[in-house]
Coordinates of C-alpha atoms in Angstrom, one line a residue:
M862 CA 122.8 -116.7 143.1
D863 CA 126.3 -116.5 143.7
N864 CA 126.3 -114.9 140.2
D865 CA 125.1 -112.5 141.1
I866 CA 126.8 -111.3 144.2
V867 CA 129.4 -111.3 141.2
E868 CA 127.4 -109.6 139.1
L869 CA 126.2 -106.7 141.8
G870 CA 130.2 -107.1 142.6
L871 CA 131.3 -106.3 138.7
W872 CA 128.7 -102.9 138.2
A873 CA 129.6 -101.7 141.3
V874 CA 133.6 -101.5 141.2
A875 CA 132.6 -100.2 137.5
I876 CA 131.0 -97.5 139.2
V877 CA 133.4 -96.3 141.3
V878 CA 136.0 -96.4 138.0
G879 CA 133.3 -94.6 136.3
L880 CA 133.1 -92.2 138.5
I881 CA 136.3 -91.5 139.6
V882 CA 136.9 -90.8 136.2
L883 CA 134.8 -89.3 135.9
R884 CA 136.3 -86.8 138.6
F885 CA 139.4 -87.0 137.2
L886 CA 137.9 -85.7 133.2
L887 CA 135.9 -82.9 134.9
R888 CA 138.9 -81.3 136.7
S889 CA 140.9 -81.9 133.9
C890 CA 138.5 -80.0 131.6
V891 CA 137.3 -77.1 133.6
H892 CA 141.4 -76.6 133.9
V893 CA 141.6 -76.1 130.1
L894 CA 138.9 -74.8 130.0
E895 CA 139.9 -72.1 133.2
I896 CA 143.3 -71.9 131.1
F897 CA 142.0 -70.8 127.7
Y898 CA 139.5 -68.1 128.9
Y899 CA 141.5 -66.7 130.5
M900 CA 143.7 -66.1 127.4
F901 CA 140.9 -65.3 125.5
F902 CA 140.2 -62.5 128.3
R903 CA 143.7 -61.1 128.0
A904 CA 143.1 -60.6 124.3
L905 CA 139.8 -58.9 125.2
S906 CA 141.1 -56.9 127.9
F907 CA 143.7 -55.2 125.9
L908 CA 140.8 -53.0 124.6
F909 CA 139.4 -52.1 128.0
S910 CA 142.3 -51.7 129.5
F911 CA 143.2 -48.7 126.8
L912 CA 139.2 -47.9 127.9
N913 CA 139.7 -47.7 131.3
G914 CA 142.9 -45.6 130.9
L915 CA 141.4 -43.0 128.9
Q916 CA 138.5 -42.4 131.8
R917 CA 141.4 -42.5 134.2
H918 CA 142.9 -39.7 131.9
L919 CA 140.3 -37.3 130.8
S920 CA 138.5 -37.2 134.4
K921 CA 142.3 -35.6 135.2
P922 CA 144.1 -34.3 131.9
W923 CA 145.8 -32.0 133.9
R924 CA 147.4 -34.5 135.9
A925 CA 150.7 -34.1 134.2
L926 CA 151.2 -30.9 136.1
Y927 CA 151.5 -32.1 139.8
K928 CA 154.3 -34.5 139.6
K929 CA 156.5 -32.3 141.4
H930 CA 155.2 -29.7 143.4
H931 CA 155.7 -25.9 142.3
G932 CA 154.0 -22.7 143.8
S933 CA 153.1 -21.8 146.8
D934 CA 151.0 -23.4 149.4
G935 CA 148.0 -20.2 148.5
I936 CA 148.5 -21.3 145.0
N937 CA 147.8 -24.9 145.1
K938 CA 144.5 -24.0 147.4
F939 CA 143.2 -22.3 145.0
M940 CA 144.1 -24.6 142.0
R941 CA 142.5 -27.6 144.3
G942 CA 139.5 -25.4 144.7
F943 CA 139.7 -24.4 140.8
W944 CA 140.1 -28.4 139.8
T945 CA 137.3 -29.3 141.9
I946 CA 134.6 -26.9 139.8
I947 CA 136.1 -28.9 136.2
K948 CA 136.0 -31.3 137.0
I949 CA 132.1 -31.4 137.2
P950 CA 131.3 -31.0 133.1
L951 CA 133.7 -34.2 132.8
Y952 CA 132.3 -36.3 135.0
V953 CA 128.9 -36.1 132.7
V954 CA 131.3 -36.4 129.7
L955 CA 132.5 -39.4 131.3
T956 CA 129.3 -41.2 132.4
P957 CA 128.7 -43.3 129.1
L958 CA 132.3 -44.5 129.7
R959 CA 132.0 -45.0 133.1
F960 CA 129.0 -46.9 132.7
V961 CA 131.1 -49.2 129.6
N962 CA 133.3 -49.8 132.1
A963 CA 131.0 -50.8 134.8
V964 CA 130.0 -53.6 132.9
F965 CA 132.6 -54.6 131.2
Y966 CA 134.5 -55.5 134.7
N967 CA 131.6 -56.0 136.9
I968 CA 129.7 -58.4 135.2
V969 CA 131.8 -59.9 132.4
V970 CA 135.2 -59.9 134.0
H971 CA 134.1 -61.0 137.8
S972 CA 131.5 -63.1 137.6
S973 CA 132.6 -65.2 135.1
F974 CA 135.9 -66.1 137.9
E975 CA 133.8 -66.6 140.2
F976 CA 132.0 -68.7 138.2
F977 CA 135.7 -70.8 137.8
N978 CA 136.0 -70.0 141.4
Y979 CA 133.2 -72.1 142.6
L980 CA 133.0 -74.5 139.6
S981 CA 136.6 -75.1 140.7
E982 CA 134.9 -76.3 144.4
I983 CA 131.9 -77.8 142.7
I984 CA 134.3 -80.3 141.0
D985 CA 137.2 -80.3 143.1
P986 CA 136.4 -78.9 146.9
T987 CA 138.8 -77.4 148.4
S988 CA 137.4 -78.9 151.7
K989 CA 137.6 -81.9 153.9
K990 CA 134.2 -81.4 154.7
E991 CA 133.0 -81.2 151.8
G992 CA 134.4 -83.9 149.6
G993 CA 138.0 -82.7 149.1
F994 CA 140.2 -85.9 149.9
N995 CA 137.3 -88.8 150.0
F996 CA 136.2 -90.1 146.9
V997 CA 133.2 -91.3 148.3
T998 CA 131.9 -87.5 150.5
W999 CA 133.0 -85.8 147.3
T1000 CA 129.8 -88.1 145.2
L1001 CA 127.5 -88.1 148.0
L1002 CA 127.9 -84.5 148.9
M1003 CA 127.9 -83.8 145.5
P1004 CA 124.4 -82.2 145.1
L1005 CA 124.8 -79.7 148.5
R1006 CA 127.7 -78.6 147.0
I1007 CA 126.3 -77.8 144.0
I1008 CA 123.6 -76.1 145.9
K1009 CA 125.4 -74.5 148.3
Y1010 CA 128.0 -72.2 145.2
G1011 CA 124.7 -71.7 142.9
W1012 CA 123.8 -70.3 145.5
H1013 CA 127.1 -68.3 146.3
Y1014 CA 127.4 -67.3 142.3
L1015 CA 123.7 -65.8 142.2
L1016 CA 125.0 -63.0 144.7
S1017 CA 127.5 -62.7 143.0
L1018 CA 125.7 -61.4 139.9
I1019 CA 123.2 -59.9 142.3
E1020 CA 126.7 -57.7 143.5
C1021 CA 127.9 -56.8 140.4
I1022 CA 124.6 -55.7 139.1
I1023 CA 124.4 -53.2 142.2
W1024 CA 128.1 -53.0 141.8
T1025 CA 127.6 -51.7 137.5
V1026 CA 125.0 -49.1 139.0
I1027 CA 127.7 -47.8 142.0
D1028 CA 130.5 -47.6 139.7
T1029 CA 128.7 -45.2 136.6
I1030 CA 127.3 -43.0 139.5
I1031 CA 130.7 -43.1 141.8
P1032 CA 133.6 -43.4 139.8
A1033 CA 135.9 -46.6 140.1
L1034 CA 139.0 -47.0 137.6
T1035 CA 139.9 -51.5 137.6
L1036 CA 144.3 -50.8 139.8
Y1037 CA 146.2 -53.6 140.5
H1038 CA 147.9 -54.5 143.8
G1039 CA 151.4 -56.4 143.9
T1040 CA 151.7 -59.1 146.8
S1041 CA 151.6 -62.3 147.6
H1042 CA 149.9 -66.0 147.1
E1043 CA 148.4 -65.8 150.8
A1044 CA 148.3 -62.7 151.5
S1045 CA 146.0 -62.0 148.2
E1046 CA 143.8 -65.7 149.3
S1047 CA 144.0 -63.8 152.9
I1048 CA 141.9 -60.5 151.2
C1049 CA 139.9 -62.3 148.9
Q1050 CA 138.0 -64.9 151.1
S1051 CA 134.8 -64.8 152.8
P1052 CA 135.6 -64.8 157.3
G1053 CA 134.1 -68.2 158.1
R1054 CA 134.6 -69.3 154.1
I1055 CA 136.9 -72.1 152.8
G1056 CA 140.6 -71.7 153.9
A1057 CA 139.8 -68.5 156.0
K1058 CA 142.5 -68.8 158.4
D1059 CA 142.0 -65.8 161.1
W1060 CA 139.9 -63.2 162.1
Y1061 CA 141.0 -60.8 159.5
S1062 CA 140.5 -62.6 155.8
G1063 CA 139.0 -60.2 153.5
V1064 CA 140.6 -57.2 154.9
W1065 CA 143.1 -54.5 153.4
N1066 CA 146.6 -54.5 155.5
V1067 CA 148.6 -51.4 156.0
G1068 CA 152.2 -52.8 155.7
G1069 CA 155.3 -51.4 155.8
G1070 CA 156.9 -48.7 153.5
N1071 CA 153.9 -46.4 152.9
F1072 CA 156.2 -43.6 150.8
A1073 CA 152.9 -41.6 149.8
G1074 CA 151.1 -41.7 153.2
N1075 CA 149.8 -45.5 155.0
G1076 CA 147.2 -46.8 153.7
I1077 CA 146.6 -48.9 150.4
Y1078 CA 148.7 -49.1 148.1
F1079 CA 147.1 -49.9 143.9
A1080 CA 148.7 -49.3 141.1
P1081 CA 147.1 -47.6 137.1
V1082 CA 149.2 -49.9 135.5
R1083 CA 150.8 -53.6 135.9
R1084 CA 154.2 -52.6 136.2
T1085 CA 154.0 -50.6 138.8
S1086 CA 152.5 -53.7 141.3
E1087 CA 154.5 -56.5 139.6
H1088 CA 157.1 -54.6 140.5
Y1089 CA 156.1 -54.5 144.4
A1090 CA 155.1 -57.5 143.5
R1091 CA 158.6 -59.1 143.2
F1092 CA 159.7 -59.4 146.7
N1093 CA 157.6 -62.8 147.4
T1094 CA 158.4 -65.9 146.1
N1095 CA 154.6 -66.7 145.6
K1096 CA 154.1 -63.7 143.0
S1097 CA 150.0 -62.2 142.1
L1098 CA 148.6 -59.3 141.8
I1099 CA 144.8 -58.2 142.5
I1100 CA 143.1 -57.0 140.0
C1101 CA 140.8 -54.4 141.8
R1102 CA 137.8 -51.3 140.7
V1103 CA 138.3 -49.5 143.8
S1104 CA 136.2 -46.1 144.1
L1105 CA 138.7 -43.6 145.0
G1106 CA 137.0 -41.1 146.9
K1107 CA 138.2 -37.8 147.2
V1108 CA 141.8 -37.5 145.6
I1109 CA 144.5 -35.0 146.8
D1110 CA 146.3 -34.3 144.2
L1111 CA 150.0 -34.3 146.5
G1112 CA 151.5 -32.1 144.1
M1113 CA 149.3 -30.2 145.4
A1114 CA 149.3 -30.3 148.7
P1115 CA 151.1 -28.4 150.7
K1116 CA 154.6 -28.1 151.4
Y1117 CA 155.3 -29.9 154.4
V1118 CA 152.6 -32.7 153.5
Y1119 CA 154.9 -33.3 149.8
N1120 CA 158.2 -32.9 151.2
Q1121 CA 157.8 -35.7 153.9
C1122 CA 157.0 -38.1 150.9
G1123 CA 159.2 -40.1 149.5
S1124 CA 160.5 -41.0 153.3
S1125 CA 158.9 -44.0 155.1
N1126 CA 155.6 -44.2 156.8
A1127 CA 154.7 -40.6 155.5
L1128 CA 152.5 -40.2 158.5
E1129 CA 150.9 -36.9 157.3
A1130 CA 150.2 -36.6 154.2
T1131 CA 147.2 -39.7 155.9
N1132 CA 147.2 -37.6 158.8
W1133 CA 146.5 -34.4 156.3
G1134 CA 144.2 -35.6 153.6
L1135 CA 141.7 -37.4 156.6
K1136 CA 141.9 -34.3 158.0
N1137 CA 140.8 -32.3 155.0
G1138 CA 138.1 -34.7 154.0
Y1139 CA 140.5 -36.4 150.7
T1140 CA 140.5 -40.0 150.7
T1141 CA 143.3 -41.1 148.6
G1142 CA 146.5 -39.3 147.6
E1143 CA 147.7 -39.3 144.2
W1144 CA 151.6 -39.3 144.1
W1145 CA 154.0 -38.9 141.1
R1146 CA 157.0 -41.2 141.7
S1147 CA 159.8 -39.4 139.9
D1148 CA 162.6 -42.6 141.0
E1149 CA 160.8 -45.1 139.0
G1150 CA 157.7 -42.8 137.4
W1151 CA 155.3 -44.4 137.7
W1152 CA 151.8 -43.0 139.4
E1153 CA 150.9 -44.8 142.6
Y1154 CA 147.1 -44.6 144.4
C1155 CA 147.2 -44.9 148.6
M1156 CA 143.7 -45.2 149.9
Y1157 CA 144.6 -43.5 153.7
D1158 CA 144.1 -46.1 156.7
W1159 CA 140.5 -45.0 157.7
Q1160 CA 140.1 -47.9 160.7
N1161 CA 143.8 -48.5 161.7
R1162 CA 145.8 -51.3 159.9
Y1163 CA 142.6 -53.6 159.0
N1164 CA 140.6 -51.9 157.0
S1165 CA 137.3 -53.6 154.8
S1166 CA 135.9 -50.4 152.7
W1167 CA 133.1 -51.2 149.8
R1168 CA 135.2 -48.3 148.2
I1169 CA 137.7 -51.9 147.1
R1170 CA 136.6 -54.6 145.4
P1171 CA 139.1 -58.0 144.1
L1172 CA 137.4 -58.9 140.7
Y1173 CA 139.7 -61.7 139.9
V1174 CA 143.6 -62.4 140.6
E1175 CA 146.2 -63.1 138.4
D1176 CA 149.5 -65.9 139.3
L1177 CA 152.4 -63.9 138.0
N1178 CA 154.8 -67.5 138.5
N1179 CA 152.8 -69.2 135.8
N1180 CA 150.5 -66.4 134.2
L1181 CA 147.2 -68.9 135.2
I1182 CA 144.7 -67.1 137.0
L1183 CA 144.5 -68.0 141.6
R1184 CA 141.8 -69.8 142.7
I1185 CA 140.6 -69.0 145.7
P1186 CA 139.0 -71.6 147.8
G1187 CA 135.6 -71.0 149.1
G1188 CA 135.4 -68.2 145.9
M1189 CA 135.6 -64.5 146.6
A1190 CA 134.0 -62.6 149.7
H1191 CA 130.9 -60.6 148.6
W1192 CA 131.8 -57.2 149.8
L1193 CA 128.2 -55.8 149.4
F1194 CA 126.7 -57.9 151.6
R1195 CA 129.8 -57.8 154.6
K1196 CA 128.7 -56.0 157.9
M1197 CA 132.2 -54.4 157.8
V1198 CA 131.9 -53.4 154.1
I1199 CA 128.0 -52.2 154.9
K1200 CA 129.1 -50.3 158.4
D1201 CA 132.1 -47.8 155.6
L1202 CA 129.5 -48.1 153.9
K1203 CA 127.1 -45.8 156.3
E1204 CA 130.5 -44.1 157.5
S1205 CA 130.7 -42.6 154.5
I1206 CA 127.5 -41.4 153.7
F1207 CA 126.2 -40.2 156.8
G1208 CA 129.4 -39.8 158.5
K1209 CA 130.1 -41.7 161.7

């Protein structure tokens, strides 16, 4: 009898030790696999970064003519209408390129990095309630975590397919937004999901500066957003798919609007843009030598839009992917996003 008890005890210890080792090995394997996948992705992404830039340049090849304001307001008003007509054949010709970019960034990129987010939550949960800090609950709740995050991944795949169709029809670009780790997590998390700290998780917060209008800023090249991220100790880049909508070249805006750009809180750019049906302003920052996009503040500072969909977040301190606790928000299925989508199509 005593030998049986001792044997059972030894088996119990062996099982516990084995599970602890298994947990450690799983965490290590996921981390190593994620690093190698990201290295592979960075090598592959050069081609698609080129294709993304090609789509941007070919959709508006006259962009360089409007780095600065020139001509009268009357001439610029006429040219805005003229270039709008020219965009129609360009839209048709660029449809295959939009489709290729949409497939790569939505299905290949977003779904793969979300897979690592959810796999990390299964193997190394963030939440205490899901077994993050207790070995027993970690083991017992493993099946529930597999079901929960497997379901979220299925939703992500469905969303990726839908966004691929939308991006092919409604032009979208892959753009960059530089900020801190904390802000990136807050923006990309879903309200109510693990790690969501307050009511504006999953919301873009319009901050200060705003030299081309009040709104949310994106850049078509990494170095621009890296410049803005450098002001944070924990630097990060949010890589997004952005449907810019109707864009005003600020070099073609009225003179008084253009003149305010370059100064802090250029409210006239936002006010004039929204009043005239523009979603975004495109501005050449001559002192730095780069383009920036300002998506105008449409919901009074705290914004959540179907037009902006984060793909993944890069940690600039170690050049790896930043884990988003609980996974990223399902932007298509959120009430605020659906409300914004309806208002964009049907009006308020």
